[in-house]
mmCIF file of C-alpha atoms in Angstrom:
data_model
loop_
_atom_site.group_PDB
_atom_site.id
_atom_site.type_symbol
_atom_site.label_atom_id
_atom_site.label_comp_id
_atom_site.label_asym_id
_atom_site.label_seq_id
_atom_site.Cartn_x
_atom_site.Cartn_y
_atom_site.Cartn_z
ATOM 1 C CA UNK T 1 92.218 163.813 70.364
ATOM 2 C CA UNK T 2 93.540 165.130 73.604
ATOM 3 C CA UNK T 3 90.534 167.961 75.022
ATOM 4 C CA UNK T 4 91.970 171.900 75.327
ATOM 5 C CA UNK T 5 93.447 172.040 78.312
ATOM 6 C CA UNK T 6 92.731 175.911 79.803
ATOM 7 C CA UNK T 7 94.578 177.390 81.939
ATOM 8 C CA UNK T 8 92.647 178.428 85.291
ATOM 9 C CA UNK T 9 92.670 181.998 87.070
ATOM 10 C CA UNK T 10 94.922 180.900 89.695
ATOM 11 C CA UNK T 11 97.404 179.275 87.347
ATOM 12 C CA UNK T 12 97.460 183.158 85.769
ATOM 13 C CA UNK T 13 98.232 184.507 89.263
ATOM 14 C CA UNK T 14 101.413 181.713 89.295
ATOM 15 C CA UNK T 15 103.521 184.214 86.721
ATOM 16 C CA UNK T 16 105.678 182.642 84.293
ATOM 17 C CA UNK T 17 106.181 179.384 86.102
ATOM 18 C CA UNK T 18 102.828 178.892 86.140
ATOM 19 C CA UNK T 19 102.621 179.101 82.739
ATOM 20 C CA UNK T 20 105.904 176.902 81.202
ATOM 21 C CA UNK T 21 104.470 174.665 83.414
ATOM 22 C CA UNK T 22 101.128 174.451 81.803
ATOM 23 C CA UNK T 23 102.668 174.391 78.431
ATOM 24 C CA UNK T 24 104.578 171.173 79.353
ATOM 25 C CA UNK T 25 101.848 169.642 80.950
ATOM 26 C CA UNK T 26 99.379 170.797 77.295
ATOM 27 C CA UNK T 27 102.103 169.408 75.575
ATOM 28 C CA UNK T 28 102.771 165.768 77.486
ATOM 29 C CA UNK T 29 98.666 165.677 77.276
ATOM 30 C CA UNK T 30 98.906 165.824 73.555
ATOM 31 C CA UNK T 31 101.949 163.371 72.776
ATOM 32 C CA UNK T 32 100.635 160.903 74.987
ATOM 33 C CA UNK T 33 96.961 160.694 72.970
ATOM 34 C CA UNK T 34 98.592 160.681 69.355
ATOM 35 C CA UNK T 35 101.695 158.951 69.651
ATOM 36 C CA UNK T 36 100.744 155.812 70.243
ATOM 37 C CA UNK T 37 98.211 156.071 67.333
ATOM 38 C CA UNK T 38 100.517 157.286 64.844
ATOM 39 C CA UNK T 39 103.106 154.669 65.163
ATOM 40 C CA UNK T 40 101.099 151.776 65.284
ATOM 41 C CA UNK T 41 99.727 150.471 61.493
ATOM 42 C CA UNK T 42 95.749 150.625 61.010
ATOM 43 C CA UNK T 43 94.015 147.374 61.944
ATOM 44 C CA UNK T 44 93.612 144.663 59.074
ATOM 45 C CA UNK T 45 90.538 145.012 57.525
ATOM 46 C CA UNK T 46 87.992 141.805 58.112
ATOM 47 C CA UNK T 47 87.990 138.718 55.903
ATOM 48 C CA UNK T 48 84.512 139.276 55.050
ATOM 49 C CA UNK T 49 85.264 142.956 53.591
ATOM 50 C CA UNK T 50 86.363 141.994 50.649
ATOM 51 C CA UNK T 51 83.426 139.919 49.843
ATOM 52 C CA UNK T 52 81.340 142.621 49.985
ATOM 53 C CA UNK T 53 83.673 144.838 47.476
ATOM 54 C CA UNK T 54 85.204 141.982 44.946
ATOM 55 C CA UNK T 55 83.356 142.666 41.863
ATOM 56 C CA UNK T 56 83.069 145.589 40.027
ATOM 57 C CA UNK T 57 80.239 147.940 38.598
ATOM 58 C CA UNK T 58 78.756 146.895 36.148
ATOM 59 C CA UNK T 59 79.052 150.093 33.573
ATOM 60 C CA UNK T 60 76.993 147.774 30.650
ATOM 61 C CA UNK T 61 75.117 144.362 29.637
ATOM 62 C CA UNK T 62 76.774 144.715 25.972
ATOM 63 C CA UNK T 63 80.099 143.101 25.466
ATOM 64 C CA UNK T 64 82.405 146.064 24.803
ATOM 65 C CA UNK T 65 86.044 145.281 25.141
ATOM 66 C CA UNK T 66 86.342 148.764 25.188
ATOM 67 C CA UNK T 67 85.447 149.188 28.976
ATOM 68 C CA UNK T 68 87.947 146.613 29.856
ATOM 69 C CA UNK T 69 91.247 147.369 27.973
ATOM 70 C CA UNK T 70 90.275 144.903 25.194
ATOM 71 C CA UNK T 71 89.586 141.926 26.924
ATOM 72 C CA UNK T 72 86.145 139.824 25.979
ATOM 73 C CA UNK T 73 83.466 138.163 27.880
ATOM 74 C CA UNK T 74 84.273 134.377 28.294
ATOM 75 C CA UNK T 75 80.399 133.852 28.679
ATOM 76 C CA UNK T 76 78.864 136.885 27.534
ATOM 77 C CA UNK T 77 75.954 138.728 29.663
ATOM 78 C CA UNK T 78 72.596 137.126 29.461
ATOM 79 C CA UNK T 79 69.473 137.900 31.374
ATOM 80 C CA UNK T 80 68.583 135.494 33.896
ATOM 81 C CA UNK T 81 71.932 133.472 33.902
ATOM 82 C CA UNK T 82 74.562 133.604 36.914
ATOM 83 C CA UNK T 83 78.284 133.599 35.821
ATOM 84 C CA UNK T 84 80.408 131.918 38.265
ATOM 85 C CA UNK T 85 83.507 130.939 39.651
ATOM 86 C CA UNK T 86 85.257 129.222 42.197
ATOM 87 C CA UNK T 87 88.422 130.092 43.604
ATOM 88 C CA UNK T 88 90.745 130.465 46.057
ATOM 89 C CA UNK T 89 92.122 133.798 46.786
ATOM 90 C CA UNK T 90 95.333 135.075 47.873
ATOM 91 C CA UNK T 91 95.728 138.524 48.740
ATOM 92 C CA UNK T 92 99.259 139.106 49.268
ATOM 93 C CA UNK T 93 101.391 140.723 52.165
ATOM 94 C CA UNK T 94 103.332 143.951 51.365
ATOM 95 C CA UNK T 95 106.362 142.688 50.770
ATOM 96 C CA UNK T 96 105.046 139.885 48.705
ATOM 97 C CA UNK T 97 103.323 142.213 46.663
ATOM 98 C CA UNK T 98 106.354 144.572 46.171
ATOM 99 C CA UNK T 99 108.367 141.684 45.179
ATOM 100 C CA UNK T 100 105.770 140.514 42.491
ATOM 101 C CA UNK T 101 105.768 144.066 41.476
ATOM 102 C CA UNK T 102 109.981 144.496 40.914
ATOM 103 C CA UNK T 103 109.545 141.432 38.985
ATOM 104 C CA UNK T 104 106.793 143.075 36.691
ATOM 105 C CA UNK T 105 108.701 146.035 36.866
ATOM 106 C CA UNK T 106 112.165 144.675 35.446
ATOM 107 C CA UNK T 107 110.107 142.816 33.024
ATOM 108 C CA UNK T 108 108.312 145.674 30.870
ATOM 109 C CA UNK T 109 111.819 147.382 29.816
ATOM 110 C CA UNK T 110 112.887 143.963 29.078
ATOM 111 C CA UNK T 111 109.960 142.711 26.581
ATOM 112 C CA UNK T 112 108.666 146.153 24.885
ATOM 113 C CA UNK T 113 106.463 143.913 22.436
ATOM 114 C CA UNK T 114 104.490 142.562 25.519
ATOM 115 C CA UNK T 115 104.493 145.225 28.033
ATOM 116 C CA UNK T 116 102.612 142.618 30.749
ATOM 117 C CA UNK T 117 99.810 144.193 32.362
ATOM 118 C CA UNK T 118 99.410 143.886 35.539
ATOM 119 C CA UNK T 119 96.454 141.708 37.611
ATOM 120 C CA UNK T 120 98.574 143.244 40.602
ATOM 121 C CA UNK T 121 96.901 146.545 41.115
ATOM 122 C CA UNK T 122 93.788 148.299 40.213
ATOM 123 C CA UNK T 123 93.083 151.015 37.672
ATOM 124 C CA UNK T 124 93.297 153.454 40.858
ATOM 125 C CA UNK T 125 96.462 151.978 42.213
ATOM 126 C CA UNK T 126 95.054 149.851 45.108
ATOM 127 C CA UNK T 127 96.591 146.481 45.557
ATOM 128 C CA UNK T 128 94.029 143.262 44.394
ATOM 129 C CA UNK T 129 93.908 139.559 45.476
ATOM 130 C CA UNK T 130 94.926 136.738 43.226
ATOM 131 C CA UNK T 131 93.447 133.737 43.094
ATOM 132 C CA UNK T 132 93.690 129.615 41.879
ATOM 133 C CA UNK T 133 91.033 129.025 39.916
ATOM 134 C CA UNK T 134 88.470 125.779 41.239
ATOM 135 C CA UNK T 135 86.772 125.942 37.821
ATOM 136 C CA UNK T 136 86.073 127.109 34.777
ATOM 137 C CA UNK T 137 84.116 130.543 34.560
ATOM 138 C CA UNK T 138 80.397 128.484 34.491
ATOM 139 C CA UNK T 139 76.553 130.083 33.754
ATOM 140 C CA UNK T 140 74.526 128.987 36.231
ATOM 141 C CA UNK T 141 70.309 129.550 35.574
ATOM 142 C CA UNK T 142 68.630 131.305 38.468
ATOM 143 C CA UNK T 143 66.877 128.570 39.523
ATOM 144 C CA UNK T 144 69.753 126.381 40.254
ATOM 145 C CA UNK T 145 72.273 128.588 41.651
ATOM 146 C CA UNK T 146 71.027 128.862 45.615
ATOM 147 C CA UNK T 147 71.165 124.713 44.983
ATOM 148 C CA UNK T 148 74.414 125.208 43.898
ATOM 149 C CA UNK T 149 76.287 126.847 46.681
ATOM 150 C CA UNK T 150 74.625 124.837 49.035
ATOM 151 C CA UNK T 151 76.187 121.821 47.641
ATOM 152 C CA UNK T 152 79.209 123.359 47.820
ATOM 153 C CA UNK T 153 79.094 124.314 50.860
ATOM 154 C CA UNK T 154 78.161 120.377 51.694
ATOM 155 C CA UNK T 155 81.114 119.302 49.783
ATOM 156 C CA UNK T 156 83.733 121.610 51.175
ATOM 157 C CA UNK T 157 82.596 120.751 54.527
ATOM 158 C CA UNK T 158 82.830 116.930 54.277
ATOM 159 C CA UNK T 159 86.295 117.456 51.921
ATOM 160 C CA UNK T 160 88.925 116.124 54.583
ATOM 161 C CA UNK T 161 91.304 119.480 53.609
ATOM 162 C CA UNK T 162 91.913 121.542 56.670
ATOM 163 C CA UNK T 163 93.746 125.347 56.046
ATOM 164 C CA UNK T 164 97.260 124.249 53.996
ATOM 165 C CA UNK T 165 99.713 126.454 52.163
ATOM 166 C CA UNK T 166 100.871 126.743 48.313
ATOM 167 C CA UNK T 167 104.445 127.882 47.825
ATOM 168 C CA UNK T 168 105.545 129.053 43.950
ATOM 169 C CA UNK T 169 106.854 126.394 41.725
ATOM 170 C CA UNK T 170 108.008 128.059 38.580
ATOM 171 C CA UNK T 171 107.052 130.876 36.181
ATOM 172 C CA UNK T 172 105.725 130.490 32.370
ATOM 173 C CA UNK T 173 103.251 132.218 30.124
ATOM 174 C CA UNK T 174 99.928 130.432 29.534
ATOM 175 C CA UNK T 175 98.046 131.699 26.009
ATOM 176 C CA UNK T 176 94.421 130.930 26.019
ATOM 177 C CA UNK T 177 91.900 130.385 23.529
ATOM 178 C CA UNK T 178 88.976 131.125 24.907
ATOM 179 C CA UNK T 179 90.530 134.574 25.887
ATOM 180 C CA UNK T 180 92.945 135.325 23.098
ATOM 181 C CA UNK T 181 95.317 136.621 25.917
ATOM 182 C CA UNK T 182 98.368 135.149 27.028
ATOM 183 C CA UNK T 183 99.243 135.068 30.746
ATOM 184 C CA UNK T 184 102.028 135.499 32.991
ATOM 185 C CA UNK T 185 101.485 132.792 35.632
ATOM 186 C CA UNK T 186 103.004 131.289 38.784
ATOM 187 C CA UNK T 187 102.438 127.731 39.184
ATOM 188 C CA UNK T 188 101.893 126.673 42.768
ATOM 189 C CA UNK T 189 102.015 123.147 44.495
ATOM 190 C CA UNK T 190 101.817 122.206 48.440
ATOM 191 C CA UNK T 191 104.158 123.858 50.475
ATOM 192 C CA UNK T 192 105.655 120.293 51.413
ATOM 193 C CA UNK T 193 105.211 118.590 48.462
ATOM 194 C CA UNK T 194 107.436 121.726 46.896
ATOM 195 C CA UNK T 195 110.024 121.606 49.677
ATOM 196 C CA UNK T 196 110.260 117.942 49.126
ATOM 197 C CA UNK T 197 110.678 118.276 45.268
ATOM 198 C CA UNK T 198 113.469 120.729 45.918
ATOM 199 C CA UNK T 199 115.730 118.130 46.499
ATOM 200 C CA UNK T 200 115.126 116.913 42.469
ATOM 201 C CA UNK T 201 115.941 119.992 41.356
ATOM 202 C CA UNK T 202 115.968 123.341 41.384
ATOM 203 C CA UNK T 203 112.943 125.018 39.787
ATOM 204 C CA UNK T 204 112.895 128.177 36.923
ATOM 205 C CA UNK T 205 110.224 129.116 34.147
ATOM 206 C CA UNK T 206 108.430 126.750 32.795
ATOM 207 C CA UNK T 207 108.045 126.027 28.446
ATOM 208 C CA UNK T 208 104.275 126.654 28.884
ATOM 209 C CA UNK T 209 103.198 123.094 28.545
ATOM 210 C CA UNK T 210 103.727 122.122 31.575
ATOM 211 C CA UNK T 211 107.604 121.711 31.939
ATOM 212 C CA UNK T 212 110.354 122.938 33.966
ATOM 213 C CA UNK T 213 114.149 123.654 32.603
ATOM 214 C CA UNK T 214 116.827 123.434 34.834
ATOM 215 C CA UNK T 215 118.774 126.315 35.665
ATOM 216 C CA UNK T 216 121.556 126.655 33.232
ATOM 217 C CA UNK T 217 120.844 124.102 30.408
ATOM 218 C CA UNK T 218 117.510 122.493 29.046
ATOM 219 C CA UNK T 219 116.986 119.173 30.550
ATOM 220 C CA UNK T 220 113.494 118.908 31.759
ATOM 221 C CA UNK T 221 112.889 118.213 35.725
ATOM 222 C CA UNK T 222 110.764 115.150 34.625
ATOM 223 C CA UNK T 223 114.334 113.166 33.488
ATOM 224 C CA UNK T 224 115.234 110.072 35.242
ATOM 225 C CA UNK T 225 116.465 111.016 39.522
ATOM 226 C CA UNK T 226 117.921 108.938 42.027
ATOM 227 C CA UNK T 227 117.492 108.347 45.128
ATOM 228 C CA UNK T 228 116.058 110.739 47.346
ATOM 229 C CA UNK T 229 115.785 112.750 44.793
ATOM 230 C CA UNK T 230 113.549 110.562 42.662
ATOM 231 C CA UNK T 231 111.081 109.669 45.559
ATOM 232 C CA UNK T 232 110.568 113.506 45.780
ATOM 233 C CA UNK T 233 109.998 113.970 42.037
ATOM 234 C CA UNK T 234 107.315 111.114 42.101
ATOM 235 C CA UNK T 235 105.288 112.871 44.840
ATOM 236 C CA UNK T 236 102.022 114.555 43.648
ATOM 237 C CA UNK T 237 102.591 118.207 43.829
ATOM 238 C CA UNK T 238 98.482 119.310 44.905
ATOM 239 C CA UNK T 239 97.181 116.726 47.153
ATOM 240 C CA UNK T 240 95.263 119.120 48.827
ATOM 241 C CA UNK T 241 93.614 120.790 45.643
ATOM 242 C CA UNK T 242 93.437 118.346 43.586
ATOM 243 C CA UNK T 243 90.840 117.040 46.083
ATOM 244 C CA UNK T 244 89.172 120.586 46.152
ATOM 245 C CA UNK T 245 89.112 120.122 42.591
ATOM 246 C CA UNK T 246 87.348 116.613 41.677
ATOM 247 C CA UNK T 247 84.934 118.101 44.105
ATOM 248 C CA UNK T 248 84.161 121.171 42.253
ATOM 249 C CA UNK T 249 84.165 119.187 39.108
ATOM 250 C CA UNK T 250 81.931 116.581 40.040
ATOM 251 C CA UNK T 251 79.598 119.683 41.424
ATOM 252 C CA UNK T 252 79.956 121.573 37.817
ATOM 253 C CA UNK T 253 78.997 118.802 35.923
ATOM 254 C CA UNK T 254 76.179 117.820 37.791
ATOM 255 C CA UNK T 255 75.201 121.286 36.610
ATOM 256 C CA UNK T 256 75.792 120.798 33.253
ATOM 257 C CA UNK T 257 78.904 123.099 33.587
ATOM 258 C CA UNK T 258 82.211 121.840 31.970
ATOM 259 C CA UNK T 259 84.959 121.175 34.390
ATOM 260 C CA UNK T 260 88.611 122.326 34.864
ATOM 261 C CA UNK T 261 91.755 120.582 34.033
ATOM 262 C CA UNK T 262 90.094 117.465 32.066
ATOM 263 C CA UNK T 263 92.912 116.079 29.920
ATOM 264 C CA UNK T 264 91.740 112.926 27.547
ATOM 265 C CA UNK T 265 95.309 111.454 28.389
ATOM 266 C CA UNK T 266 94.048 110.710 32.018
ATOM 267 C CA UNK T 267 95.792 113.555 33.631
ATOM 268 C CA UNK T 268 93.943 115.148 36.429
ATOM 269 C CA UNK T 269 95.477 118.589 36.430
ATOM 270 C CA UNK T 270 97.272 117.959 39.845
ATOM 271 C CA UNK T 271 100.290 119.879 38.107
ATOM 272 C CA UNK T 272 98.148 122.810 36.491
ATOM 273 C CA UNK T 273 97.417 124.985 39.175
ATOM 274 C CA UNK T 274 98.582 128.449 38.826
ATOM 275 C CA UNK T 275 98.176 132.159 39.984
ATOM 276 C CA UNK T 276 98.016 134.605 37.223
ATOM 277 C CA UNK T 277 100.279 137.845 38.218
ATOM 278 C CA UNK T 278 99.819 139.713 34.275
ATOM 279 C CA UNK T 279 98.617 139.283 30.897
ATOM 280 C CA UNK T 280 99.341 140.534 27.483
ATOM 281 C CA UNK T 281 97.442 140.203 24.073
ATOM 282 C CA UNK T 282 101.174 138.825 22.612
ATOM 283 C CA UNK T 283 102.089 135.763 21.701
ATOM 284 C CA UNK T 284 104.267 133.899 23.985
ATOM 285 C CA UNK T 285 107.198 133.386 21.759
ATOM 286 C CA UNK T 286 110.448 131.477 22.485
ATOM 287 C CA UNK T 287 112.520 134.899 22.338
ATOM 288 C CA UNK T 288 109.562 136.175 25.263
ATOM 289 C CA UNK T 289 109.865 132.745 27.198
ATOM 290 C CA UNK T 290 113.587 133.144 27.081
ATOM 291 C CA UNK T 291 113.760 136.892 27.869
ATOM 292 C CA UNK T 292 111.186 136.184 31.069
ATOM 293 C CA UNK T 293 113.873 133.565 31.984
ATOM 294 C CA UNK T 294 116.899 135.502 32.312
ATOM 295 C CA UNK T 295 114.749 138.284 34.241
ATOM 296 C CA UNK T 296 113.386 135.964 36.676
ATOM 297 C CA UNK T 297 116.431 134.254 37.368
ATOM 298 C CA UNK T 298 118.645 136.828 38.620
ATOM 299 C CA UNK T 299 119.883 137.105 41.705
ATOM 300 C CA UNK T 300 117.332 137.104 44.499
ATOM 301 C CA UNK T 301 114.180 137.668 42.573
ATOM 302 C CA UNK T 302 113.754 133.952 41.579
ATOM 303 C CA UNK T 303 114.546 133.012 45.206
ATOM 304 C CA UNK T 304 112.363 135.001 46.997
ATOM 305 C CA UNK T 305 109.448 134.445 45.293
ATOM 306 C CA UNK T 306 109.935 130.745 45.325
ATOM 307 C CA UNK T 307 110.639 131.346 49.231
ATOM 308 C CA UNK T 308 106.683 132.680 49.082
ATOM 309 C CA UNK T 309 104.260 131.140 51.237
ATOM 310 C CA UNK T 310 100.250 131.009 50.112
ATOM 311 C CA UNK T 311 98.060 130.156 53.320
ATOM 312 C CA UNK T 312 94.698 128.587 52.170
ATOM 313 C CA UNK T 313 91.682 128.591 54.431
ATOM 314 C CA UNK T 314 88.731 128.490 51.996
ATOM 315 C CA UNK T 315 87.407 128.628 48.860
ATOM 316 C CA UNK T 316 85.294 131.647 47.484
ATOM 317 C CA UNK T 317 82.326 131.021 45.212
ATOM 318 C CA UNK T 318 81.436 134.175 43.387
ATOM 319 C CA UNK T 319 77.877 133.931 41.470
ATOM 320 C CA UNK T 320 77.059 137.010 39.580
ATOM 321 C CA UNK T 321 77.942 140.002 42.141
ATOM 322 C CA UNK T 322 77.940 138.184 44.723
ATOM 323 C CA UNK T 323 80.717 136.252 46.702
ATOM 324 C CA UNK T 324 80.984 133.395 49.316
ATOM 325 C CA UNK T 325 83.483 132.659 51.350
ATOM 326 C CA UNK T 326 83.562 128.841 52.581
ATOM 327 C CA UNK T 327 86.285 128.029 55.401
ATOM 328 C CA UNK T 328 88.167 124.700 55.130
ATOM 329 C CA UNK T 329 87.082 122.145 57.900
ATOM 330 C CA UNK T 330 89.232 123.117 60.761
ATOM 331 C CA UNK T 331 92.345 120.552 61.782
ATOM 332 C CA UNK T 332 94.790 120.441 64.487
ATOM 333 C CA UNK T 333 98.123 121.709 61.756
ATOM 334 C CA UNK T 334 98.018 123.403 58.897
ATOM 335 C CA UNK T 335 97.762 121.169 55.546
ATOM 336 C CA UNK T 336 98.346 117.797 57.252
ATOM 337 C CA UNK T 337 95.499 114.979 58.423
ATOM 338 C CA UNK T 338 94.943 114.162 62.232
#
């Protein structure tokens, strides 16, 4: 702020010159301090802010669904246990978030039996991160959880990822047992493994088990390619974490914790990553699944999310309250070896 500029006894004695000309100089003072301050946006607040502000009060030890719209505790509250989770978190730009939010919007008018809540936006109206989940939520005891992160931070370090980015793949709903929610999710792959499968074919919502419909009729993407095309649809869509995730697996199960994505048909889960954007206690019924289609694929909203770009320099590790934020080994580009 600009300091009062008064006017001095012999710039009284100068008549009314004197004084339009102290006006305009009181006024230049004051547009010069403010203007550039106004126009310009705030400064980004640092990475390590929102470690210190990602979990929320807790109000009560009790599970009661009734401070938390319904939902359950996965692992309920007990004294001397940790509950954890690893992650990756996205917090998305302002237009990324707007577009996330038309799509929510044009969905609730659309499927008045699920009205999708929102992981978007707090209770208050302040945008939240997303996140891929690294694990399972997993109870560690208090004697084993400083051990724990500093494994982590052993195995992150000696991983071979450097920062990468995740680009949208497809949209489905996801029920859970565990949770007895269903959830509206985006699954993500590689940025270049997606760009590559592109040239398969082109992506839409998925039938919730894993599966992608073409655009226009109901032939999975997983039927025979050629060419080109089918040496892009072999590629593995998560190099990068897929290896984040044996290594959090292995870690969890040393632990005694029970790991994420462990299909008895061999499967490693390099295909089940996904960021939840809203959930619903509804089932996900055909009529829903088809519905969510239609929305999602009309004109520009399934393109522009799809045109989304995730970067990815870390992975958090939250154990009870508090949250750790452990950087990728740095590389010379972003998501490829040296």
């Amino acid at each position: 702020m600009a300091l009062v500029d008064y006017s001095s006894s012999s710039e009284s004695e100068d008549g009314e010159e004197g004084a339009q000309s102290t006006a305009a100089k009181r006024q230049k003072t004051s547009h010069d301090a403010s203007s550039p301050d106004a126009s310009s946006p705030l400064p980004p607040l640092p990475a390590a802010f929102h470690n210190l502000y990602a979990s929320t009060v807790r109000v009560s030890t009790a599970d009661d669904p009734a401070l938390h719209q319904g939902r359950k505790r996965v692992n309920p509250h007990k004294a001397g246990s940790w509950p954890s989770h690893l992650y990756i978190e996205w917090h998305p730009t302002p237009s990324q978030h707007a577009l996330l939010s038309n799509l929510l919007a044009a969905l609730r008018p659309a499927l008045p039996e699920v009205l999708p809540t929102s992981f978007l936006t707090s209770d208050l109206g302040a945008p939240q991160p997303l996140h891929v989940s690294l694990s399972r939520p997993v109870v560690l005891g208090t004697a084993h959880k400083d051990e724990f992160l500093e494994r982590l931070v052993a195995r992150v370090a000696g991983c071979g990822v450097g920062p990468f980015d995740l680009a949208p793949r497809g949209l489905e709903w996801h029920r859970t047992s565990e949770s007895g929610r269903s959830f509206l999710v985006l699954r993500v792959g590689s940025a270049d493994a997606v760009s590559a499968s592109a040239l398969a074919a082109p992506r839409g919502i998925g039938d919730g088990k894993g599966r992608e419909k073409r655009q226009g009729g109901s032939t999975p993407t997983d039927a025979p390619a050629t060419g080109m095309a089918q040496t892009a649809a072999k590629q593995r869509h998560n190099p990068e974490l897929s290896n984040l995730l044996r290594r959090c697996n292995a870690l969890v199960e040393e632990f005694g914790q029970p790991p994420l994505y462990a299909f008895r048909d061999g499967k490693d889960g390099d295909d089940a990553f996904h960021i939840s954007v809203a959930w619903s206690f509804a089932e996900p019924t055909s009529e829903v699944r088809q519905c969510t289609e239609r929305v999602f694929s009309r004109a520009g909203v399934r393109d522009e999310i799809l045109a989304m770009r995730i970067p990815v320099d870390g992975v958090k590790a939250k154990i009870g309250n508090v949250v750790t934020h452990i950087p990728l080994p740095a590389r010379g580009k972003r998501g490829r070896e040296e």
